[in-house]
mmCIF file of C-alpha atoms in Angstrom:
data_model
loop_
_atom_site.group_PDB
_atom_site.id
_atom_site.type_symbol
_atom_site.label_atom_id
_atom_site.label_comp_id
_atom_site.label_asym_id
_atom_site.label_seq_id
_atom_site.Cartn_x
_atom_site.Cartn_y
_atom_site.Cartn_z
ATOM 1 C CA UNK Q 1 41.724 115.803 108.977
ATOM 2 C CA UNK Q 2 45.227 115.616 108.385
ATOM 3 C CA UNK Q 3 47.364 116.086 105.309
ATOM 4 C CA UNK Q 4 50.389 115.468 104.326
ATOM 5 C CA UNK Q 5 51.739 117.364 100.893
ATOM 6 C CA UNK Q 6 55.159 116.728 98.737
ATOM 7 C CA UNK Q 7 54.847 119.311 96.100
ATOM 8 C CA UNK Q 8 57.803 118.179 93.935
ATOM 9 C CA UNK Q 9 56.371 114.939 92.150
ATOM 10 C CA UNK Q 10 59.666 114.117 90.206
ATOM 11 C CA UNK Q 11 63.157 115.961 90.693
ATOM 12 C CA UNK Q 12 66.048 114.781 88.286
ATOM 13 C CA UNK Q 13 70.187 115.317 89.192
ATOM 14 C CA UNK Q 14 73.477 114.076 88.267
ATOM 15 C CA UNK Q 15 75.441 111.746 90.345
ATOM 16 C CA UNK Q 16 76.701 113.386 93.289
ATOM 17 C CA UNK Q 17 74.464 116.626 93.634
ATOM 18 C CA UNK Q 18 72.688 117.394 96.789
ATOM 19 C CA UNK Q 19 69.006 117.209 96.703
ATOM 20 C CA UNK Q 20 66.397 117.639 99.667
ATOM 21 C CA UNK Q 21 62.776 116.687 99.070
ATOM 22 C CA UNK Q 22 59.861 118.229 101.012
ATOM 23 C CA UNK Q 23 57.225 117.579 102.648
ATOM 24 C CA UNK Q 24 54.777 119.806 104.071
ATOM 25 C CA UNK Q 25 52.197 118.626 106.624
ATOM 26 C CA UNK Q 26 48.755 119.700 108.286
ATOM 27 C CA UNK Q 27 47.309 118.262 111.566
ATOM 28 C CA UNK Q 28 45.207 119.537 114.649
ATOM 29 C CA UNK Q 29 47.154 117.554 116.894
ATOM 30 C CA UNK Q 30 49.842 118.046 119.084
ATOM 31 C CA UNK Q 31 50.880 115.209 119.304
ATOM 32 C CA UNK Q 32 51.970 113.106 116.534
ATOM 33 C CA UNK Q 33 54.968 111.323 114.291
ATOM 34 C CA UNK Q 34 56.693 111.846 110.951
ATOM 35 C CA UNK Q 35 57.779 109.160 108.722
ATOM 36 C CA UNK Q 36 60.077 109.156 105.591
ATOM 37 C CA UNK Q 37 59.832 106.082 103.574
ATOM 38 C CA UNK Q 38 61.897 104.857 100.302
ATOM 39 C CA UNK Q 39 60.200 102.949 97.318
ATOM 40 C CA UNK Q 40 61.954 101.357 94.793
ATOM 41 C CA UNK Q 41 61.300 99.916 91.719
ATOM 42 C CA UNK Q 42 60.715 96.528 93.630
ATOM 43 C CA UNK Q 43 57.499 98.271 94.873
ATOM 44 C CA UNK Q 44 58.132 97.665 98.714
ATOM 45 C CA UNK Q 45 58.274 100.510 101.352
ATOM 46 C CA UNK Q 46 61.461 100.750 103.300
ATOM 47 C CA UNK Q 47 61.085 102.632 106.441
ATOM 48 C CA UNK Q 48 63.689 105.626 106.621
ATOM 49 C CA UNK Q 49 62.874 107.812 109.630
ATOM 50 C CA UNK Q 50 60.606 108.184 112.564
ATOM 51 C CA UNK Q 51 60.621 111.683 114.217
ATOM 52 C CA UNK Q 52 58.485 112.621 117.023
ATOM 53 C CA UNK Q 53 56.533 116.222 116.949
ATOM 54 C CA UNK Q 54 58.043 117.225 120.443
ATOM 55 C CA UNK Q 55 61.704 116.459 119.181
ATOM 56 C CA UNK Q 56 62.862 119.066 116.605
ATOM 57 C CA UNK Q 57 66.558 118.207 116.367
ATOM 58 C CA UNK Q 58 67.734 117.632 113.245
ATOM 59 C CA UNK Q 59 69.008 114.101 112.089
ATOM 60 C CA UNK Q 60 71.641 113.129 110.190
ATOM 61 C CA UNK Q 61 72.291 109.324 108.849
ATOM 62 C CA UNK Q 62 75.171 108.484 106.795
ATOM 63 C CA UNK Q 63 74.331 110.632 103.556
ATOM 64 C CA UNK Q 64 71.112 111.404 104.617
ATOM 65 C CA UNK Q 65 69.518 114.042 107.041
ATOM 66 C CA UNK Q 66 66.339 115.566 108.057
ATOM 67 C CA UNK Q 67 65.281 119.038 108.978
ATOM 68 C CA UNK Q 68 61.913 119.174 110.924
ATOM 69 C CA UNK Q 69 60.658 122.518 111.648
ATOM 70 C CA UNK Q 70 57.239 122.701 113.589
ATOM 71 C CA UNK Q 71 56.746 126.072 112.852
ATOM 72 C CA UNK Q 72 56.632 125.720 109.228
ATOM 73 C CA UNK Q 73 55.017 122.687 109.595
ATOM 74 C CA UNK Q 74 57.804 120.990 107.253
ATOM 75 C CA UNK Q 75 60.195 117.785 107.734
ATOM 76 C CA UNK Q 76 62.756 117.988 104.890
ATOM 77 C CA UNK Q 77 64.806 114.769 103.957
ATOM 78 C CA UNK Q 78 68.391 115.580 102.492
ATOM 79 C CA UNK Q 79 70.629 113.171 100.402
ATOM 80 C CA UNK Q 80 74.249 114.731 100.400
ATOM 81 C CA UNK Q 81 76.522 112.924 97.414
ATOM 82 C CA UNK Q 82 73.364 111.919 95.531
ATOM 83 C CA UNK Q 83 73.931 108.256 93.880
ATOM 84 C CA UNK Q 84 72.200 106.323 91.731
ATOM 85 C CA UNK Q 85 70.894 103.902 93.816
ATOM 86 C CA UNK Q 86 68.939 106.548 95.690
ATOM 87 C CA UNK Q 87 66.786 106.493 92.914
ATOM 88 C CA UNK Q 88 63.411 105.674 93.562
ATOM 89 C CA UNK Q 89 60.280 107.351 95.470
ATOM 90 C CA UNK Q 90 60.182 109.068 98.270
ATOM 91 C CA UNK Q 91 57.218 109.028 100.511
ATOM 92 C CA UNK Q 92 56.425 111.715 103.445
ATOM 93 C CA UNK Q 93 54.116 110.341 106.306
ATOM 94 C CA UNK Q 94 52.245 111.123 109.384
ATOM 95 C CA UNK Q 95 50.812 109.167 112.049
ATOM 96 C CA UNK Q 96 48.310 111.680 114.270
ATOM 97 C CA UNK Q 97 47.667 111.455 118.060
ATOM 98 C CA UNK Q 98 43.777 110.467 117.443
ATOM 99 C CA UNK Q 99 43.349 106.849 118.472
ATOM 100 C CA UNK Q 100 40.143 105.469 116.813
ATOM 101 C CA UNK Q 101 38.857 102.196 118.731
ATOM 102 C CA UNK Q 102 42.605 101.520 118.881
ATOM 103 C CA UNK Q 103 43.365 102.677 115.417
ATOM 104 C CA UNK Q 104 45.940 105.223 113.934
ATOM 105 C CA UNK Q 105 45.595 106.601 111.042
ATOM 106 C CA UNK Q 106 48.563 106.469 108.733
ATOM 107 C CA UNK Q 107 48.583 109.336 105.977
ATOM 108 C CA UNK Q 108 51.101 109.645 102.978
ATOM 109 C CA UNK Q 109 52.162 112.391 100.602
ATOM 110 C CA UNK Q 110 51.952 111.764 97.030
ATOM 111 C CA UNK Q 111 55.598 110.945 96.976
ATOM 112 C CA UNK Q 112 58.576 112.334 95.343
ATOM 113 C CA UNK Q 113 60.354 110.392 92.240
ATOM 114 C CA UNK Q 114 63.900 110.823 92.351
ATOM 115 C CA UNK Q 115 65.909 110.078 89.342
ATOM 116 C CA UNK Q 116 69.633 109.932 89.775
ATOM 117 C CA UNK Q 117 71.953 110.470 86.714
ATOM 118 C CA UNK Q 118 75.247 109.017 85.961
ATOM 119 C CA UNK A 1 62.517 85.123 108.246
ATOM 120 C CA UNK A 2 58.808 87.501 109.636
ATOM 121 C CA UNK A 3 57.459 89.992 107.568
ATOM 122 C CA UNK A 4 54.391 90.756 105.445
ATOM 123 C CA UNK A 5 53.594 88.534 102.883
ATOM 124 C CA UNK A 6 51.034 89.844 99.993
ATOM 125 C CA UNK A 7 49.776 87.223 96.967
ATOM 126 C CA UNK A 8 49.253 87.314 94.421
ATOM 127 C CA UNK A 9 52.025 89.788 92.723
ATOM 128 C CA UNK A 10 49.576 89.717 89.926
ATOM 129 C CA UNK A 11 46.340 89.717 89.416
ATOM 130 C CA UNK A 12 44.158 90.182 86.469
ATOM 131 C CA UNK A 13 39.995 90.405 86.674
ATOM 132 C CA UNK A 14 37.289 90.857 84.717
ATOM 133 C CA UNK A 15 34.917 93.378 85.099
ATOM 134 C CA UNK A 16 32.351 92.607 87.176
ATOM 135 C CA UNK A 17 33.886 90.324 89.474
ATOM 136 C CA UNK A 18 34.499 90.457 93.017
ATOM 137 C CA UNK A 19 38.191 89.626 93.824
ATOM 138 C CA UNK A 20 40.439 89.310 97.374
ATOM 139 C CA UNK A 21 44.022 90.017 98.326
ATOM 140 C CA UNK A 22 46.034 88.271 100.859
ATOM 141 C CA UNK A 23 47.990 89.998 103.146
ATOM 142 C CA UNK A 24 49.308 87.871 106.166
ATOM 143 C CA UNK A 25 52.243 88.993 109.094
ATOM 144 C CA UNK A 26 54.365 86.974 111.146
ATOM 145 C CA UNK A 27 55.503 89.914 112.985
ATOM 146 C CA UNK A 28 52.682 90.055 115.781
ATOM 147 C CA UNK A 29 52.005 93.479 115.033
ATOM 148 C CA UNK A 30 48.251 94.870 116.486
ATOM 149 C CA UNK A 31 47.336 96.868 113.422
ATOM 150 C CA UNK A 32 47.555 96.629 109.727
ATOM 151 C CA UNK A 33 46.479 99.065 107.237
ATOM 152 C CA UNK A 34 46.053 98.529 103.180
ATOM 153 C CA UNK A 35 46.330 101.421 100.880
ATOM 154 C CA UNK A 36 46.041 101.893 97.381
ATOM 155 C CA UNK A 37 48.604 103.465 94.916
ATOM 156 C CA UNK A 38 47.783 105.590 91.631
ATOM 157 C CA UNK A 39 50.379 107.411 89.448
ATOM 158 C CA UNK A 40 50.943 110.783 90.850
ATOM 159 C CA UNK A 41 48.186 110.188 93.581
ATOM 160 C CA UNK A 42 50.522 108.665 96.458
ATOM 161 C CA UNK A 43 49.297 105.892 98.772
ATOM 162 C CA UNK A 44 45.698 106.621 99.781
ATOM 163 C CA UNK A 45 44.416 104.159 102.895
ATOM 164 C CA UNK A 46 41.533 102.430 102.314
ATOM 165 C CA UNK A 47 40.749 100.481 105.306
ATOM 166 C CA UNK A 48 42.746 100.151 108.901
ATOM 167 C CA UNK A 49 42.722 97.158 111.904
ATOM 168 C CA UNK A 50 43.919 97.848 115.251
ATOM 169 C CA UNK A 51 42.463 94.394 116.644
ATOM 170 C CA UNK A 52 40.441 91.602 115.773
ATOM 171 C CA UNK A 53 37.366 91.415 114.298
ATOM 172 C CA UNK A 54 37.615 95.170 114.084
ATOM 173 C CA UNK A 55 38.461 98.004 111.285
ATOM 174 C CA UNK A 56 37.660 101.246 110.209
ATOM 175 C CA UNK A 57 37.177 102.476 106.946
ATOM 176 C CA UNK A 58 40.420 105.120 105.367
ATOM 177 C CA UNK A 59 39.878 107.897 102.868
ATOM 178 C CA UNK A 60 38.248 105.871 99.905
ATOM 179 C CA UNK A 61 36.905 102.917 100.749
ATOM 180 C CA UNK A 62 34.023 102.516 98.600
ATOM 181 C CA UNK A 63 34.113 99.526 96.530
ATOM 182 C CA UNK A 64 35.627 97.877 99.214
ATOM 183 C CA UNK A 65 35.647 95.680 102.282
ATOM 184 C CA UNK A 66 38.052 93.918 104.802
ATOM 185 C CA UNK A 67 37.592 90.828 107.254
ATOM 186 C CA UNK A 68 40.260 90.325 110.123
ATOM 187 C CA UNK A 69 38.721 87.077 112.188
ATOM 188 C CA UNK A 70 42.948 86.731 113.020
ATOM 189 C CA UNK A 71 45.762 88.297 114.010
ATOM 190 C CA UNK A 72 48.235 87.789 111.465
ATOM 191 C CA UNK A 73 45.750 88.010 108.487
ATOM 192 C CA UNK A 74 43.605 91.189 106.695
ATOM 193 C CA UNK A 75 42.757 90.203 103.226
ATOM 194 C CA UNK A 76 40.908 92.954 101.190
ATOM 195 C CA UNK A 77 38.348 91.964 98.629
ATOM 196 C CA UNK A 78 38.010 94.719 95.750
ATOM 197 C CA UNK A 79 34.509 94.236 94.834
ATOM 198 C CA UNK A 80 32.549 94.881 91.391
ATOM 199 C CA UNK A 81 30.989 98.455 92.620
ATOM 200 C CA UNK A 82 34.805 99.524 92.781
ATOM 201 C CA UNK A 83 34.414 101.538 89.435
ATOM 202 C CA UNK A 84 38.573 101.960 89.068
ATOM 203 C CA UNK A 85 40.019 99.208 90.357
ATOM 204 C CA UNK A 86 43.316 99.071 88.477
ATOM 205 C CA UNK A 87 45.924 99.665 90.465
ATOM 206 C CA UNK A 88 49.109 98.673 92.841
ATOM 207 C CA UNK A 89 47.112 97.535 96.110
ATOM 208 C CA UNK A 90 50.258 97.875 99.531
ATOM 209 C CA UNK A 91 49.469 96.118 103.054
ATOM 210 C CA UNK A 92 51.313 96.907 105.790
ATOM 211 C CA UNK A 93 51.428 96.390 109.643
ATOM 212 C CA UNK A 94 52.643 97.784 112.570
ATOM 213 C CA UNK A 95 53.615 96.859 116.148
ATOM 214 C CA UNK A 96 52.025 100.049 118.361
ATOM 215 C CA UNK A 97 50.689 103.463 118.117
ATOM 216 C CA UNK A 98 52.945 105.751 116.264
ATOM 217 C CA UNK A 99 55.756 103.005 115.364
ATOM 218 C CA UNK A 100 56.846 102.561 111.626
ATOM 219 C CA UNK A 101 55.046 100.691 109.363
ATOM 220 C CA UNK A 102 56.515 97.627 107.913
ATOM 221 C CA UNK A 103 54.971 96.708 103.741
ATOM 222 C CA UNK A 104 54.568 94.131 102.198
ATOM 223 C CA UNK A 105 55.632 93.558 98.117
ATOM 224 C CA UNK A 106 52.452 94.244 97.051
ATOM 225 C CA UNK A 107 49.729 93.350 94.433
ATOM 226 C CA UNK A 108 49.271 94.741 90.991
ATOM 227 C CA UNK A 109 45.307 94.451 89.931
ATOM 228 C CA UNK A 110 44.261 95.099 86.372
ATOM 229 C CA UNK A 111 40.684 94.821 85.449
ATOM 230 C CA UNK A 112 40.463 93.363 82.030
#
């Protein structure tokens, strides 16, 4: 089965501080893709990130960047010059290689509330 | 403008009764997945669609079931043997094996 694990349920800075969330993740496959996805208080997922489990380069977007490491089973999402509309939660996913009748599973972490401060 | 589109935003039932949510895509993506979401629990899947007239059941779906006779459309009816059904329900779609997921808004239940 696979798991995916964000420790830090709610992390609280001040405008402009560097923060990086975790995610920790467990699968038997080879094979398989990382997602980081953004909730805010609207309720709707917004896709972040996509990474691939053969491709450990680091990613940076903008303010944002990722550090996958396949050894430590770990894809970290940093937001450089925190601001307050970063607020929100922060979801870690995984999609495994195991095709069911056509299905993937997709499997979230129990997310990551980020609280901004002016 | 295509997307997911869940209804209601709001739904209240009473105990007891069985009760669906509509989730329907334009995007012409294969699969679509609904999950559940508790405070402090994450999203947890409850049932998943790769084609139609075909699903499989997630981590909890007891309580449960799913229909998906087309495409575009996988409503989920929360039924009266779901002992907890309160919650924030999500849908969500995607085009192919190991692509993003795209959500809908989704649907706050409250059992009254």
């Amino acid at each position: 089965a696979q798991k995916v694990t964000q420790a830090q349920t709610e992390i609280s800075v001040v405008e402009k501080e560097d923060v990086t969330l975790d995610c920790v993740y467990e699968t038997r496959d080879t094979t398989y893709y990382l997602f980081w996805y953004k909730q805010p208080p609207s309720g709707e997922l917004v896709f972040l990130i996509r990474r691939n489990s053969f491709d450990e380069q680091n990613e940076i977007s903008g303010r944002y960047s990722w550090n996958f490491q396949k050894s430590t089973s770990s894809f970290n999402f940093t937001i450089t010059a925190s601001q307050v509309v970063d607020s929100a939660v922060y979801f870690c996913a995984l999609t495994p290689l195991e095709v069911i009748q056509g299905a993937q599973k997709l499997v979230f972490g129990q997310g990551t509330r980020l609280t901004i401060n002016p | 403008d295509g997307g997911i589109t869940q209804s209601p935003k709001y739904l209240f039932r009473k105990e007891g009764q069985n009760v669906t949510l509509s989730c329907e895509q334009n995007l012409n993506h294969d699969a679509m997945y609904w999950y559940r979401q508790d405070p402090g629990q994450g999203l947890r899947l409850i049932y998943y669609s790769q084609i139609v007239n075909d699903f499989q059941k997630g981590d909890i779906a007891e309580g449960y079931s799913v229909s998906r006779e087309k495409k575009e459309s996988f409503p989920l009816t929360v039924t009266s043997a779901q002992k907890n059904p309160t919650a924030f329900y999500l849908c969500a779609s995607r085009r192919g094996l190991g692509l993003e997921a795209f959500f809908g808004q989704g649907t706050r239940l409250t059992v009254v």
